[in-house]
Amino acid sequence: MQPANLFLFTIVLAIVAYFLGYARSRSLAMPLGGIRHLKSLPFYYGARAALWCGIPALIVLGLWAAFQGKVIQLLVVGSLPPEMVPSGSGEASLLLSKISNVASGALPVGFVEAPIVEAAERLTALRAESRFFMSALVIAVAVLAGFLGWLRIRPRLNARTQVESILKWLFFSCAALAILTTIGIIFSVAFETIRFFGKVPFTEFFFGTQWSPQTALRADQVAAEGAFGMIPLFTGTLLISAIAMVVAVPVGLLSAIYLSEYANRKVRGVVKPLLEMLAGIPTVVYGFFAALTVAPFISDLAASLGIEASSQTALAAGGVMGVMIIPFVSSLSDDVINAVPQTLRDGSLALGATQSETMKKVIFPAALPGIMGGVLLAVSRAIGETMIVVMAAGLAANLTANPLETVTTVTVQIVTLLTGDQEFDSAKTLAAFALGAMLFLATLLLNVIALKIVRKYREQYD
């Protein structure tokens, strides 16, 4: 049974355990005079049986699914003749890929050596055995644990406390998993970044003004030596993000103020959904609009004014990106402004302040943390956007502050570096991790600065 089907089957078993536990609690309560003589409601007895059935089985399923691939690969590689055992991780990856292709039928057996064919057959057999034993073990654990949970139901058993305790640990596990995943991502990027700086000088990456990562991945391949200066990429990222924020923040914030403080209910009911529709448009559509409409318009307008402009410009990409980001700013700011207590408005107006003064002196300072959160979310969205930049701003890493020239961004180059032929011992591929690490640090620094600004200017009324 496939892991996805086994997961659904385990959920079904847990539901069955719930109803059996529920029915047993009611049957035990009947001779006592009703469920009021139970320590907990029947719902908690059923939930306890379901948790006993589902959680151990899902843990076994998760661990098996996580480690079975690596164990099977080790067994398959260990069965190869000594002369075919790979010496490094790169050779092992290529060999396992070839064996997997033979096993799946993508690579005919006549094009590979006999030991590879035998390894592919062994791989297929091990996968089938693994699925069988995994299914048997998961179902056995679910049935046995569910039966024990059902059997231990007693009228004086405080099932509610146990269920709430299990759920508390379940919620804690989810939070811990999110934190550990973040730590794992940081460490994986950090290790690859350290490997990159073992191949490229630290000073070249941070102070270089040329970005041309084309290097030879194979010995027989002809390519340049590569230049890895990150300054043009971050300059392009900041330029396009700044243009986007110049468009998005004023329009989004003023729209939120109008909708929350000045618009009547009928206008608000029409305008706000229309604004939020902008967030639902796919980025590729924005890219088409920027490349086919906005960029030619800017180029023709610049030519009519006697200004030289490229066919793909940072201004076109940033402007369209700003339109895309407007809903992030307006919706979040609108929600935050509406969350300011009405008593503050009433108090300010009662003291003689105008509606404008109330907005500027009372509501805006109170809503500033939430507004800054919306702006930060918009900045992160602008920095991470790739599709519009590729279609409207190009791929050239030019070190320029002219919005009418072609530029590129960090995220676009990361995608470019990790597309096509890859060799994780090459500086070209490892450069993607270095760029990712620098982007992470830049975003972290931006968040720290925003928190400092919020703490300095925030007004607390409670």
Short mmCIF file of C-alpha atoms in Angstrom, two decimals:
data_model
loop_
_atom_site.label_atom_id
_atom_site.label_comp_id
_atom_site.label_asym_id
_atom_site.label_seq_id
_atom_site.Cartn_x
_atom_site.Cartn_y
_atom_site.Cartn_z
CA MET A 1 0.00 0.00 0.00
CA GLN A 2 1.32 3.43 -0.89
CA PRO A 3 2.06 5.78 2.06
CA ALA A 4 -0.73 8.19 1.02
CA ASN A 5 -3.31 5.39 0.90
CA LEU A 6 -1.97 3.99 4.17
CA PHE A 7 -2.33 7.41 5.77
CA LEU A 8 -5.99 7.60 4.70
CA PHE A 9 -6.58 4.03 5.90
CA THR A 10 -5.11 4.93 9.31
CA ILE A 11 -7.45 7.92 9.54
CA VAL A 12 -10.37 5.59 8.78
CA LEU A 13 -9.22 3.23 11.55
CA ALA A 14 -9.00 6.15 13.98
CA ILE A 15 -12.57 7.19 13.09
CA VAL A 16 -13.73 3.62 13.69
CA ALA A 17 -11.90 3.63 17.04
CA TYR A 18 -13.68 6.87 17.94
CA PHE A 19 -17.13 5.42 17.39
CA LEU A 20 -16.23 2.20 19.21
CA GLY A 21 -14.89 4.15 22.18
CA TYR A 22 -17.94 6.40 22.17
CA ALA A 23 -20.28 3.40 22.11
CA ARG A 24 -18.35 1.61 24.89
CA SER A 25 -18.52 4.64 27.18
CA ARG A 26 -22.28 4.88 26.72
CA SER A 27 -22.72 1.15 27.28
CA LEU A 28 -20.70 1.38 30.51
CA ALA A 29 -22.75 4.38 31.64
CA MET A 30 -26.12 2.73 31.01
CA PRO A 31 -26.10 0.37 34.06
CA LEU A 32 -24.93 3.31 36.24
CA GLY A 33 -27.90 5.50 35.31
CA GLY A 34 -26.63 7.57 32.37
CA ILE A 35 -23.61 9.50 31.16
CA ARG A 36 -23.81 11.87 34.14
CA HIS A 37 -22.09 9.13 36.16
CA LEU A 38 -19.09 9.15 33.80
CA LYS A 39 -16.00 11.15 34.68
CA SER A 40 -16.02 12.71 31.17
CA LEU A 41 -18.43 13.07 28.29
CA PRO A 42 -18.59 10.14 25.80
CA PHE A 43 -17.00 12.38 23.17
CA TYR A 44 -13.72 12.39 25.13
CA TYR A 45 -13.70 8.59 25.49
CA GLY A 46 -14.12 8.26 21.73
CA ALA A 47 -11.46 10.89 21.05
CA ARG A 48 -9.06 9.14 23.43
CA ALA A 49 -9.51 5.82 21.60
CA ALA A 50 -9.02 7.56 18.23
CA LEU A 51 -5.83 9.26 19.41
CA TRP A 52 -4.49 6.00 20.81
CA CYS A 53 -5.20 4.35 17.44
CA GLY A 54 -3.98 7.08 15.12
CA ILE A 55 -0.95 8.75 16.69
CA PRO A 56 1.37 5.70 17.16
CA ALA A 57 0.48 4.39 13.69
CA LEU A 58 1.15 7.75 12.05
CA ILE A 59 4.48 8.07 13.89
CA VAL A 60 5.52 4.63 12.60
CA LEU A 61 4.35 5.56 9.10
CA GLY A 62 6.26 8.86 9.15
CA LEU A 63 9.51 7.31 10.37
CA TRP A 64 9.29 4.43 7.88
CA ALA A 65 8.54 6.73 4.95
CA ALA A 66 11.36 9.07 5.97
CA PHE A 67 14.11 6.44 6.20
CA GLN A 68 13.08 3.65 3.82
CA GLY A 69 14.54 5.32 0.74
CA LYS A 70 17.98 5.80 2.28
CA VAL A 71 18.07 2.26 3.70
CA ILE A 72 17.03 0.73 0.36
CA GLN A 73 19.68 2.77 -1.47
CA LEU A 74 22.38 1.54 0.91
CA LEU A 75 21.29 -2.06 0.41
CA VAL A 76 21.24 -1.68 -3.38
CA VAL A 77 24.65 -0.01 -3.54
CA GLY A 78 26.06 -2.61 -1.14
CA SER A 79 24.95 -5.41 -3.46
CA LEU A 80 27.00 -4.08 -6.40
CA PRO A 81 30.35 -5.60 -7.36
CA PRO A 82 33.32 -3.90 -5.61
CA GLU A 83 34.55 -2.30 -8.84
CA MET A 84 31.18 -0.56 -9.37
CA VAL A 85 30.77 0.81 -5.84
CA PRO A 86 30.84 4.64 -6.16
CA SER A 87 33.66 6.49 -4.46
CA GLY A 88 31.85 9.77 -3.83
CA SER A 89 28.38 11.20 -3.27
CA GLY A 90 28.22 12.56 -6.83
CA GLU A 91 28.95 9.18 -8.41
CA ALA A 92 26.51 7.50 -6.01
CA SER A 93 23.77 9.92 -7.02
CA LEU A 94 24.35 9.29 -10.74
CA LEU A 95 24.49 5.53 -10.25
CA LEU A 96 21.30 5.44 -8.17
CA SER A 97 19.57 7.62 -10.76
CA LYS A 98 20.57 5.14 -13.49
CA ILE A 99 19.35 2.19 -11.40
CA SER A 100 16.04 3.95 -10.68
CA ASN A 101 15.55 4.69 -14.38
CA VAL A 102 16.12 1.04 -15.26
CA ALA A 103 13.72 -0.04 -12.51
CA SER A 104 11.02 2.33 -13.73
CA GLY A 105 11.48 1.33 -17.37
CA ALA A 106 12.64 4.76 -18.51
CA LEU A 107 16.05 3.29 -19.45
CA PRO A 108 16.05 0.03 -21.48
CA VAL A 109 18.02 -2.83 -19.93
CA GLY A 110 19.99 -3.32 -23.14
CA PHE A 111 21.81 0.01 -22.63
CA VAL A 112 23.27 -0.76 -19.20
CA GLU A 113 25.57 -3.35 -17.62
CA ALA A 114 24.27 -6.59 -16.14
CA PRO A 115 25.03 -5.59 -12.50
CA ILE A 116 22.93 -2.46 -12.99
CA VAL A 117 20.02 -4.60 -14.22
CA GLU A 118 20.37 -6.87 -11.19
CA ALA A 119 20.51 -3.84 -8.90
CA ALA A 120 17.35 -2.48 -10.53
CA GLU A 121 15.56 -5.78 -9.93
CA ARG A 122 16.77 -5.76 -6.33
CA LEU A 123 15.58 -2.17 -5.96
CA THR A 124 12.11 -3.10 -7.22
CA ALA A 125 11.94 -6.11 -4.90
CA LEU A 126 13.09 -4.12 -1.86
CA ARG A 127 10.55 -1.40 -2.53
CA ALA A 128 7.74 -3.96 -2.74
CA GLU A 129 8.88 -5.66 0.47
CA SER A 130 9.20 -2.31 2.21
CA ARG A 131 5.64 -1.33 1.26
CA PHE A 132 4.31 -4.67 2.48
CA PHE A 133 6.07 -4.61 5.86
CA MET A 134 5.26 -0.93 6.33
CA SER A 135 1.55 -1.56 5.69
CA ALA A 136 1.50 -4.58 7.99
CA LEU A 137 3.31 -2.79 10.81
CA VAL A 138 1.26 0.42 10.61
CA ILE A 139 -2.07 -1.45 10.53
CA ALA A 140 -0.97 -3.73 13.37
CA VAL A 141 0.09 -0.79 15.53
CA ALA A 142 -3.16 1.07 14.79
CA VAL A 143 -5.37 -1.91 15.60
CA LEU A 144 -3.43 -2.95 18.72
CA ALA A 145 -3.16 0.58 20.15
CA GLY A 146 -6.81 1.31 19.33
CA PHE A 147 -7.89 -1.92 21.01
CA LEU A 148 -5.90 -1.08 24.16
CA GLY A 149 -7.40 2.40 24.20
CA TRP A 150 -10.89 0.95 23.81
CA LEU A 151 -10.27 -1.76 26.44
CA ARG A 152 -9.07 0.70 29.11
CA ILE A 153 -12.19 2.83 29.03
CA ARG A 154 -13.63 2.99 32.55
CA PRO A 155 -16.42 5.14 34.05
CA ARG A 156 -13.98 6.79 36.49
CA LEU A 157 -11.37 7.41 33.79
CA ASN A 158 -10.83 11.13 33.25
CA ALA A 159 -10.65 10.97 29.45
CA ARG A 160 -11.00 14.74 29.01
CA THR A 161 -7.78 15.45 30.88
CA GLN A 162 -5.88 12.82 28.88
CA VAL A 163 -7.23 14.04 25.55
CA GLU A 164 -6.38 17.65 26.34
CA SER A 165 -2.92 16.61 27.49
CA ILE A 166 -2.31 14.66 24.27
CA LEU A 167 -3.56 17.58 22.17
CA LYS A 168 -1.32 19.98 24.08
CA TRP A 169 1.72 17.84 23.27
CA LEU A 170 0.50 17.51 19.69
CA PHE A 171 0.31 21.29 19.31
CA PHE A 172 3.72 21.64 20.93
CA SER A 173 5.13 19.08 18.48
CA CYS A 174 3.73 21.05 15.54
CA ALA A 175 5.33 24.26 16.83
CA ALA A 176 8.63 22.46 17.51
CA LEU A 177 8.54 20.91 14.04
CA ALA A 178 8.14 24.35 12.46
CA ILE A 179 11.06 25.71 14.50
CA LEU A 180 13.28 22.69 13.77
CA THR A 181 12.46 22.94 10.07
CA THR A 182 13.55 26.58 10.09
CA ILE A 183 16.77 25.68 11.90
CA GLY A 184 17.39 22.85 9.43
CA ILE A 185 16.92 25.18 6.46
CA ILE A 186 19.31 27.72 7.98
CA PHE A 187 22.00 25.11 8.66
CA SER A 188 21.69 23.51 5.21
CA VAL A 189 22.07 26.91 3.53
CA ALA A 190 24.93 27.84 5.88
CA PHE A 191 26.91 24.65 5.13
CA GLU A 192 26.62 25.09 1.37
CA THR A 193 27.52 28.77 1.72
CA ILE A 194 30.69 27.83 3.60
CA ARG A 195 31.56 25.41 0.78
CA PHE A 196 31.01 28.21 -1.73
CA PHE A 197 33.42 30.51 0.10
CA GLY A 198 35.97 27.70 -0.01
CA LYS A 199 35.95 28.05 -3.82
CA VAL A 200 35.33 31.79 -4.28
CA PRO A 201 37.12 34.48 -2.27
CA PHE A 202 35.08 36.25 0.34
CA THR A 203 36.09 39.68 -0.99
CA GLU A 204 35.08 38.85 -4.58
CA PHE A 205 31.55 37.91 -3.55
CA PHE A 206 30.88 40.88 -1.27
CA PHE A 207 32.76 43.60 -3.13
CA GLY A 208 32.75 42.37 -6.73
CA THR A 209 30.80 44.41 -9.25
CA GLN A 210 30.62 41.72 -11.95
CA TRP A 211 28.20 38.78 -11.96
CA SER A 212 28.78 36.09 -14.57
CA PRO A 213 28.56 32.65 -12.92
CA GLN A 214 29.14 30.58 -16.07
CA THR A 215 31.81 28.00 -15.24
CA ALA A 216 32.69 24.59 -16.63
CA LEU A 217 30.81 21.82 -14.82
CA ARG A 218 32.64 19.03 -16.70
CA ALA A 219 36.23 18.64 -17.77
CA ASP A 220 35.26 18.59 -21.46
CA GLN A 221 33.05 21.66 -21.23
CA VAL A 222 34.19 25.09 -22.42
CA ALA A 223 33.12 28.01 -20.29
CA ALA A 224 34.41 31.15 -18.67
CA GLU A 225 35.99 31.24 -15.23
CA GLY A 226 33.02 33.10 -13.80
CA ALA A 227 32.59 36.28 -11.75
CA PHE A 228 30.64 36.17 -8.50
CA GLY A 229 30.19 39.75 -7.30
CA MET A 230 26.80 40.09 -5.63
CA ILE A 231 26.56 43.88 -5.71
CA PRO A 232 24.77 44.11 -9.12
CA LEU A 233 22.17 41.56 -8.01
CA PHE A 234 21.33 43.25 -4.72
CA THR A 235 21.31 46.64 -6.43
CA GLY A 236 18.77 45.33 -8.94
CA THR A 237 16.71 43.74 -6.17
CA LEU A 238 16.64 46.94 -4.14
CA LEU A 239 15.84 49.04 -7.21
CA ILE A 240 12.86 46.95 -8.31
CA SER A 241 11.61 46.50 -4.72
CA ALA A 242 11.87 50.23 -4.07
CA ILE A 243 9.86 51.03 -7.21
CA ALA A 244 7.25 48.47 -6.20
CA MET A 245 6.95 49.88 -2.70
CA VAL A 246 6.69 53.45 -3.99
CA VAL A 247 3.62 52.30 -5.91
CA ALA A 248 2.14 49.90 -3.37
CA VAL A 249 2.54 51.63 0.01
CA PRO A 250 0.90 55.02 -0.70
CA VAL A 251 -1.90 53.55 -2.79
CA GLY A 252 -2.53 50.65 -0.42
CA LEU A 253 -2.35 52.68 2.79
CA LEU A 254 -4.49 55.56 1.54
CA SER A 255 -7.01 53.07 0.16
CA ALA A 256 -7.19 51.42 3.57
CA ILE A 257 -7.71 54.77 5.33
CA TYR A 258 -10.47 55.72 2.90
CA LEU A 259 -12.25 52.38 3.17
CA SER A 260 -12.07 52.22 6.97
CA GLU A 261 -12.71 55.85 7.93
CA TYR A 262 -14.45 57.70 5.11
CA ALA A 263 -16.25 55.27 2.78
CA ASN A 264 -19.83 54.28 3.50
CA ARG A 265 -20.77 50.63 3.82
CA LYS A 266 -22.03 50.32 0.24
CA VAL A 267 -18.85 51.71 -1.32
CA ARG A 268 -16.69 49.64 1.00
CA GLY A 269 -18.57 46.47 0.06
CA VAL A 270 -17.76 47.05 -3.63
CA VAL A 271 -14.26 48.56 -3.56
CA LYS A 272 -12.58 46.25 -1.05
CA PRO A 273 -13.38 42.99 -2.91
CA LEU A 274 -12.23 44.59 -6.15
CA LEU A 275 -8.91 45.55 -4.54
CA GLU A 276 -8.46 42.07 -3.10
CA MET A 277 -9.04 40.56 -6.53
CA LEU A 278 -5.61 41.89 -7.52
CA ALA A 279 -4.03 39.39 -5.11
CA GLY A 280 -5.72 36.49 -6.88
CA ILE A 281 -4.28 37.21 -10.33
CA PRO A 282 -1.41 34.80 -11.18
CA THR A 283 2.01 36.40 -11.31
CA VAL A 284 2.54 35.13 -14.85
CA VAL A 285 -0.43 37.28 -15.95
CA TYR A 286 1.21 40.30 -14.33
CA GLY A 287 4.38 39.31 -16.16
CA PHE A 288 2.58 39.25 -19.51
CA PHE A 289 1.03 42.63 -18.75
CA ALA A 290 4.41 44.10 -17.79
CA ALA A 291 6.27 42.65 -20.78
CA LEU A 292 3.66 43.25 -23.50
CA THR A 293 1.99 46.47 -22.36
CA VAL A 294 3.85 48.43 -19.70
CA ALA A 295 7.44 47.93 -20.88
CA PRO A 296 6.74 48.95 -24.54
CA PHE A 297 4.73 51.94 -23.29
CA ILE A 298 7.61 53.10 -21.09
CA SER A 299 10.10 52.56 -23.90
CA ASP A 300 7.98 54.53 -26.41
CA LEU A 301 7.33 57.30 -23.88
CA ALA A 302 11.05 57.61 -23.09
CA ALA A 303 11.87 57.68 -26.82
CA SER A 304 9.35 60.46 -27.41
CA LEU A 305 11.03 62.46 -24.63
CA GLY A 306 14.47 61.83 -26.09
CA ILE A 307 15.53 59.47 -23.29
CA GLU A 308 17.19 56.15 -24.03
CA ALA A 309 15.36 53.18 -22.49
CA SER A 310 15.69 49.42 -22.82
CA SER A 311 12.86 47.21 -24.01
CA GLN A 312 12.97 45.50 -20.60
CA THR A 313 13.24 47.90 -17.68
CA ALA A 314 13.27 47.88 -13.90
CA LEU A 315 10.55 50.52 -13.96
CA ALA A 316 8.11 48.24 -15.80
CA ALA A 317 8.79 45.28 -13.51
CA GLY A 318 8.69 47.35 -10.31
CA GLY A 319 5.57 49.28 -11.31
CA VAL A 320 3.54 46.18 -12.15
CA MET A 321 4.87 44.44 -9.06
CA GLY A 322 3.69 47.40 -6.99
CA VAL A 323 0.17 47.00 -8.41
CA MET A 324 0.29 43.32 -7.49
CA ILE A 325 1.32 44.15 -3.91
CA ILE A 326 -1.35 46.81 -3.25
CA PRO A 327 -3.84 44.28 -1.76
CA PHE A 328 -1.27 43.09 0.78
CA VAL A 329 -0.87 46.61 2.14
CA SER A 330 -4.49 47.74 1.84
CA SER A 331 -6.17 44.64 3.29
CA LEU A 332 -3.86 44.28 6.26
CA SER A 333 -3.88 48.02 6.99
CA ASP A 334 -7.67 48.11 6.71
CA ASP A 335 -8.05 45.24 9.17
CA VAL A 336 -5.61 46.83 11.60
CA ILE A 337 -7.28 50.26 11.45
CA ASN A 338 -10.69 48.69 12.00
CA ALA A 339 -9.29 46.84 15.02
CA VAL A 340 -8.51 50.14 16.80
CA PRO A 341 -11.14 50.51 19.59
CA GLN A 342 -14.06 52.75 18.70
CA THR A 343 -13.71 54.44 22.10
CA LEU A 344 -10.50 56.09 20.93
CA ARG A 345 -12.29 57.63 17.94
CA ASP A 346 -15.22 58.76 20.07
CA GLY A 347 -12.94 60.24 22.70
CA SER A 348 -10.90 62.18 20.16
CA LEU A 349 -13.98 63.53 18.37
CA ALA A 350 -15.58 64.42 21.71
CA LEU A 351 -12.55 66.55 22.55
CA GLY A 352 -13.10 68.59 19.38
CA ALA A 353 -10.62 66.96 17.01
CA THR A 354 -11.58 66.65 13.38
CA GLN A 355 -11.81 63.29 11.63
CA SER A 356 -8.51 63.97 9.89
CA GLU A 357 -6.80 64.89 13.17
CA THR A 358 -8.23 61.80 14.82
CA MET A 359 -6.81 59.68 12.03
CA LYS A 360 -3.37 61.26 12.16
CA LYS A 361 -2.97 61.68 15.93
CA VAL A 362 -4.89 58.74 17.39
CA ILE A 363 -5.77 55.92 15.01
CA PHE A 364 -2.62 55.81 12.89
CA PRO A 365 -0.18 55.63 15.86
CA ALA A 366 -2.33 52.93 17.45
CA ALA A 367 -2.38 50.91 14.22
CA LEU A 368 1.27 51.50 13.36
CA PRO A 369 2.58 48.02 14.39
CA GLY A 370 0.02 46.28 12.20
CA ILE A 371 0.61 48.66 9.31
CA MET A 372 4.35 48.04 9.53
CA GLY A 373 3.63 44.31 9.50
CA GLY A 374 1.67 44.72 6.28
CA VAL A 375 4.42 46.80 4.70
CA LEU A 376 7.05 44.24 5.72
CA LEU A 377 4.95 41.49 4.18
CA ALA A 378 4.74 43.52 0.99
CA VAL A 379 8.51 44.09 0.98
CA SER A 380 9.12 40.36 1.39
CA ARG A 381 6.70 39.69 -1.46
CA ALA A 382 8.53 42.19 -3.67
CA ILE A 383 11.96 40.75 -2.88
CA GLY A 384 10.82 37.19 -3.54
CA GLU A 385 8.96 37.83 -6.79
CA THR A 386 10.61 36.19 -9.78
CA MET A 387 8.20 35.78 -12.69
CA ILE A 388 7.54 39.47 -13.33
CA VAL A 389 11.26 40.28 -13.12
CA VAL A 390 12.18 37.59 -15.64
CA MET A 391 9.54 38.72 -18.14
CA ALA A 392 9.80 42.48 -17.74
CA ALA A 393 13.27 43.32 -16.37
CA GLY A 394 15.46 40.71 -18.04
CA LEU A 395 18.40 38.65 -16.81
CA ALA A 396 21.33 41.03 -17.27
CA ALA A 397 23.20 41.80 -14.05
CA ASN A 398 23.83 45.49 -14.60
CA LEU A 399 25.13 47.67 -11.81
CA THR A 400 22.92 50.69 -12.30
CA ALA A 401 20.40 52.87 -10.52
CA ASN A 402 18.67 53.86 -13.76
CA PRO A 403 15.14 52.41 -13.72
CA LEU A 404 15.07 52.53 -17.54
CA GLU A 405 17.79 49.89 -17.89
CA THR A 406 17.70 46.11 -17.73
CA VAL A 407 18.52 44.62 -14.32
CA THR A 408 18.03 41.34 -12.53
CA THR A 409 17.38 40.26 -8.95
CA VAL A 410 18.77 37.77 -6.47
CA THR A 411 15.82 35.38 -6.67
CA VAL A 412 15.93 35.29 -10.47
CA GLN A 413 19.60 34.38 -10.42
CA ILE A 414 18.98 31.67 -7.80
CA VAL A 415 16.40 30.10 -10.10
CA THR A 416 18.76 30.40 -13.06
CA LEU A 417 21.63 28.78 -11.16
CA LEU A 418 19.53 25.82 -10.06
CA THR A 419 18.05 25.15 -13.52
CA GLY A 420 19.61 22.79 -16.05
CA ASP A 421 22.96 21.02 -15.51
CA GLN A 422 23.94 21.09 -11.84
CA GLU A 423 27.01 19.98 -10.01
CA PHE A 424 26.96 20.60 -6.29
CA ASP A 425 30.74 20.71 -6.17
CA SER A 426 30.73 23.67 -8.57
CA ALA A 427 30.95 27.29 -7.50
CA LYS A 428 28.19 28.08 -9.99
CA THR A 429 25.64 25.90 -8.20
CA LEU A 430 26.87 26.72 -4.69
CA ALA A 431 26.52 30.43 -5.48
CA ALA A 432 22.74 29.98 -5.26
CA PHE A 433 23.07 29.04 -1.59
CA ALA A 434 25.36 31.98 -0.88
CA LEU A 435 22.85 34.33 -2.49
CA GLY A 436 20.05 32.72 -0.49
CA ALA A 437 21.99 33.17 2.76
CA MET A 438 22.65 36.84 2.02
CA LEU A 439 19.00 37.35 1.11
CA PHE A 440 17.97 35.75 4.40
CA LEU A 441 20.31 38.01 6.38
CA ALA A 442 19.09 41.09 4.52
CA THR A 443 15.45 40.20 5.22
CA LEU A 444 16.28 39.53 8.89
CA LEU A 445 18.02 42.88 9.18
CA LEU A 446 15.02 44.56 7.58
CA ASN A 447 12.68 42.97 10.15
CA VAL A 448 14.92 44.03 13.06
CA ILE A 449 14.96 47.63 11.83
CA ALA A 450 11.18 47.61 11.42
CA LEU A 451 10.71 46.30 14.97
CA LYS A 452 12.95 49.08 16.29
CA ILE A 453 10.88 51.67 14.42
CA VAL A 454 7.62 50.22 15.70
CA ARG A 455 8.80 50.18 19.33
CA LYS A 456 10.01 53.75 19.07
CA TYR A 457 6.91 55.31 17.55
CA ARG A 458 4.13 53.03 18.79
CA GLU A 459 1.45 54.58 20.99
CA GLN A 460 -0.09 52.35 23.66
CA TYR A 461 -3.46 53.36 25.05
CA ASP A 462 -4.27 50.40 27.28
#
